[in-house]
XYZ file of C-alpha atoms in Angstrom:
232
model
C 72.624 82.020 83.442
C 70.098 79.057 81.907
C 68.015 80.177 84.311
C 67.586 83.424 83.188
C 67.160 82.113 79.894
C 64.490 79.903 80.554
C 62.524 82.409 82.028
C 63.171 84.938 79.379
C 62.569 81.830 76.678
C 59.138 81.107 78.660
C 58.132 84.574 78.767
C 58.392 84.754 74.519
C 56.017 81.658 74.568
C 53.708 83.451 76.133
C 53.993 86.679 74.229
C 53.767 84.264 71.089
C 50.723 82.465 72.531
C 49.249 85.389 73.041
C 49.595 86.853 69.903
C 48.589 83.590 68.126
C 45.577 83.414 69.899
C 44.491 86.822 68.627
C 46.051 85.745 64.922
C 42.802 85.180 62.643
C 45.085 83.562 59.526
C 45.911 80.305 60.015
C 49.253 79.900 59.136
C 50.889 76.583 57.687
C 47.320 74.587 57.106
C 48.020 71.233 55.833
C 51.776 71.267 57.716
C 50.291 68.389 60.125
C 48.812 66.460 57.171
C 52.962 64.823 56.185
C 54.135 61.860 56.855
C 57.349 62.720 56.956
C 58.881 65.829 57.809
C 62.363 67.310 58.654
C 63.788 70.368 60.510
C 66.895 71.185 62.830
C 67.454 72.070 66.071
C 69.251 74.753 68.319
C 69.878 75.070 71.816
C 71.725 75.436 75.493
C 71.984 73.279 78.191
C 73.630 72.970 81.168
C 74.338 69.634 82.313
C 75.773 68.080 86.009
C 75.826 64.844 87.221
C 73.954 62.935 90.325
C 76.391 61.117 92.403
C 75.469 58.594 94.799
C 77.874 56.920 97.336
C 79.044 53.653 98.674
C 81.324 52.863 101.902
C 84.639 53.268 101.251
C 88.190 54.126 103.242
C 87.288 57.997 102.648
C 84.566 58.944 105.476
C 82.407 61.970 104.417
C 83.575 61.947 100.780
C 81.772 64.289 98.753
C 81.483 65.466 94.735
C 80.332 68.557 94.199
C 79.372 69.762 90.461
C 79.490 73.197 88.658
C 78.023 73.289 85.182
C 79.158 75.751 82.764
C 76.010 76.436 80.155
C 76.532 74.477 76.954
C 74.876 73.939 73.660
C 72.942 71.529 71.216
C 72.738 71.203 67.675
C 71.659 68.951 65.512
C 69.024 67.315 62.916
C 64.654 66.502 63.220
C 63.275 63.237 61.347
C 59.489 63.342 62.550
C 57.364 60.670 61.333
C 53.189 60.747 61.888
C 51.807 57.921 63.407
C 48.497 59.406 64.572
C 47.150 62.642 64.466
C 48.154 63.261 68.040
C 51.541 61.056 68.088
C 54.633 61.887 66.383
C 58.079 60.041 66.071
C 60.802 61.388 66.120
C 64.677 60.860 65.288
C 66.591 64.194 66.541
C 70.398 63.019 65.874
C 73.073 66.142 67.428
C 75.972 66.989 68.879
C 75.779 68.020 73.293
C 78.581 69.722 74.074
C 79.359 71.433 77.937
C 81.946 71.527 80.403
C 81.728 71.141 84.286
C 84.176 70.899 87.006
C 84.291 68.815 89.569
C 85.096 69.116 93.418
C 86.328 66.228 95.523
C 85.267 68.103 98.560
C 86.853 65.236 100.727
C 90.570 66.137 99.388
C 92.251 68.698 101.288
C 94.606 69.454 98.189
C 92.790 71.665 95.712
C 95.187 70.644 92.773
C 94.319 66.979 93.642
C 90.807 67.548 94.588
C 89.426 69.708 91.504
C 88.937 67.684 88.144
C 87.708 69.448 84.763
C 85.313 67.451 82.431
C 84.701 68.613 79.347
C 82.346 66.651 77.511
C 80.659 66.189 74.063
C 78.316 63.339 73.236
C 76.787 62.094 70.198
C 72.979 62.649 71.486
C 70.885 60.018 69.298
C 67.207 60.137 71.162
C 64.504 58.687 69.383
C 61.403 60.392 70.919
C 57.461 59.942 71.280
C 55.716 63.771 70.848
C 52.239 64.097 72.230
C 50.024 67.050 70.896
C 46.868 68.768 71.611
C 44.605 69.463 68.592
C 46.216 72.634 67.016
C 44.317 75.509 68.287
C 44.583 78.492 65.638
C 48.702 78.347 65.365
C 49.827 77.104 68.147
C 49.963 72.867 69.943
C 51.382 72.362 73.032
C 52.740 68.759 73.435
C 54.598 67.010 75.822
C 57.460 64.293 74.526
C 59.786 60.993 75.860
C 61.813 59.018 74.675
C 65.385 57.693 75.003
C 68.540 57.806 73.736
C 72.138 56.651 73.151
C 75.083 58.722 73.718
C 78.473 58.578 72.614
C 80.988 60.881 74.636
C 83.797 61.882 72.605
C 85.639 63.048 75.297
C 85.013 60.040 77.665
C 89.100 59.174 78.279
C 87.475 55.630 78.885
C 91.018 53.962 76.501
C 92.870 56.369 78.244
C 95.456 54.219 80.594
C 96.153 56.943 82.857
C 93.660 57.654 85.834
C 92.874 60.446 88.577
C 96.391 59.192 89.831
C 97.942 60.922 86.945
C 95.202 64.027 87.137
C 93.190 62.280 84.242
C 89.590 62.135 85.136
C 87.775 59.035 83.008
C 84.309 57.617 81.974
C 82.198 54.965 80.060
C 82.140 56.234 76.702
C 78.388 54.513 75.992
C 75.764 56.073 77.911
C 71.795 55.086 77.809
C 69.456 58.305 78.977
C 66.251 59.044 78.998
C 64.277 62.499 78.095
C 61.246 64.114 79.050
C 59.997 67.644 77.745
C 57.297 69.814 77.289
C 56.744 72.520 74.803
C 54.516 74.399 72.377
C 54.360 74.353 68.677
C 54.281 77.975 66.671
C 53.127 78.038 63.605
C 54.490 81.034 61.321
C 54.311 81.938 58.255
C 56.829 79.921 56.337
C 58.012 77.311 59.453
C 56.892 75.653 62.071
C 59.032 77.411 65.645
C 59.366 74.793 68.417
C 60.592 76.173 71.833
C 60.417 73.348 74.499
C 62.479 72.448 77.520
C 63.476 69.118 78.051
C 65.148 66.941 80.731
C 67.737 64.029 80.411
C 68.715 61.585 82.423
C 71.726 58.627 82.408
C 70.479 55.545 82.853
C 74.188 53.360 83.314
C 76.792 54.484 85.266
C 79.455 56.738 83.593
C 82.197 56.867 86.250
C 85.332 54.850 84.872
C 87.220 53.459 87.969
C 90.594 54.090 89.124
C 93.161 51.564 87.735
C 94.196 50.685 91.691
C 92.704 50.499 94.756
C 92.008 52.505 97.221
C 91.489 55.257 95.190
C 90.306 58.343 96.503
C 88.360 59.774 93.377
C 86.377 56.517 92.550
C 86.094 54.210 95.758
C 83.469 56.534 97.586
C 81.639 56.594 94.112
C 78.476 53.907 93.430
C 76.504 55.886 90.709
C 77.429 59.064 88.494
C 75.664 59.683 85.452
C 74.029 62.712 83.967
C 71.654 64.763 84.871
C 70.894 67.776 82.774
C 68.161 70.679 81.249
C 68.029 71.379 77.794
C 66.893 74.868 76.127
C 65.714 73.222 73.159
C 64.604 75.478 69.677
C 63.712 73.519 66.850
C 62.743 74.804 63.253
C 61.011 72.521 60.738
């Protein structure tokens, strides 16, 4: 489904492009001349997780991931520190479910964990830009963020042996994006696509050993694509 709405969202920028590029007025002049400027932010995502493994008593183990499409909302703080280099602060809420297949565990009920997650997304983020070219700037961004899963079950003192599926609740990613600044008539439209990435691991281990959700495990963290709008 994100799929489909990336390539409907990139065939819009193009219909915008093109129809700034024929667009004589110049719309939103002396936008790029703040300091300081502030918008919000709208968007889907749909977020899985790498897994990488380790030797364990459980030969062949195996996770696989289904993502359910999610969404993003949340604040822009954008500071100018050069005419080409923005900073930004885009505090929001990340919010998606996925479920999770132990393909290794011949019992489905035992084998099939569903994580529902929403994290406090704080990024703060460097934005690149072109020189505006009648109303529109591409850019390209990075940065990196902290992230605070709500629904972690990290205190939680039950484990997979009780059906609970757990993880760290603090989470360091980083983000990469490109996109293309619109300027319109009374706001500045921001369409961009964006990747994320965990940097720690996120997989809380079993309270005993062997365990056969968590022993096979080395590395899980998220890995995810963000539809990102943002409005300023």
């Amino acid at each position: 489904m994100l799929k489909k709405l990336l390539v409907s969202c990139l065939l819009i920028i193009v219909a915008l492009s093109a129809t700034a590029q024929r667009e004589r007025i110049e719309n939103l002049p002396n936008f790029d001349k703040r300091f300081i400027h502030y918008g919000f932010y709208l968007g889907l995502n749909t977020n899985g997780f790498k897994v990488s493994y380790k030797p364990s008593a459980f030969p062949d183990a195996r996770v696989d991931v289904v993502s359910d499409v999610g969404f993003n909302v949340g604040l822009i703080g954008d500071m100018k520190l050069h005419n080409n280099v923005n900073l930004r602060f885009e505090p929001g809420l990340v919010s998606n479910t996925k479920t999770l297949r132990f393909t290794h565990i011949a019992n489905e009920n035992e084998g099939t964990r569903e994580v529902g997650n929403t994290y406090l997304h704080l990024p703060i983020i460097f934005k690149f830009s072109t020189n505006r070219l009648n109303n529109i700037r591409p850019y390209v961004l990075g940065g990196a963020s902290f992230d605070f899963n709500f629904s972690s079950n990290e205190k939680n003192q039950d484990d997979n042996f009780s059906g609970q599926f757990r993880q760290n609740a603090s989470v360091f990613m980083y983000e990469v994006g490109i996109g293309v600044d619109f300027y319109l008539p009374y706001f500045k439209f921001s369409p961009s696509i964006r990747g994320i990435f965990a940097i720690n691991n996120e997989i809380k281990f079993d309270n005993r050993s062997p365990s056969q959700w968590t022993d096979p495990i080395d590395f899980f963290g998220t890995r995810g694509i963000f539809l990102h709008l943002s409005f300023e």
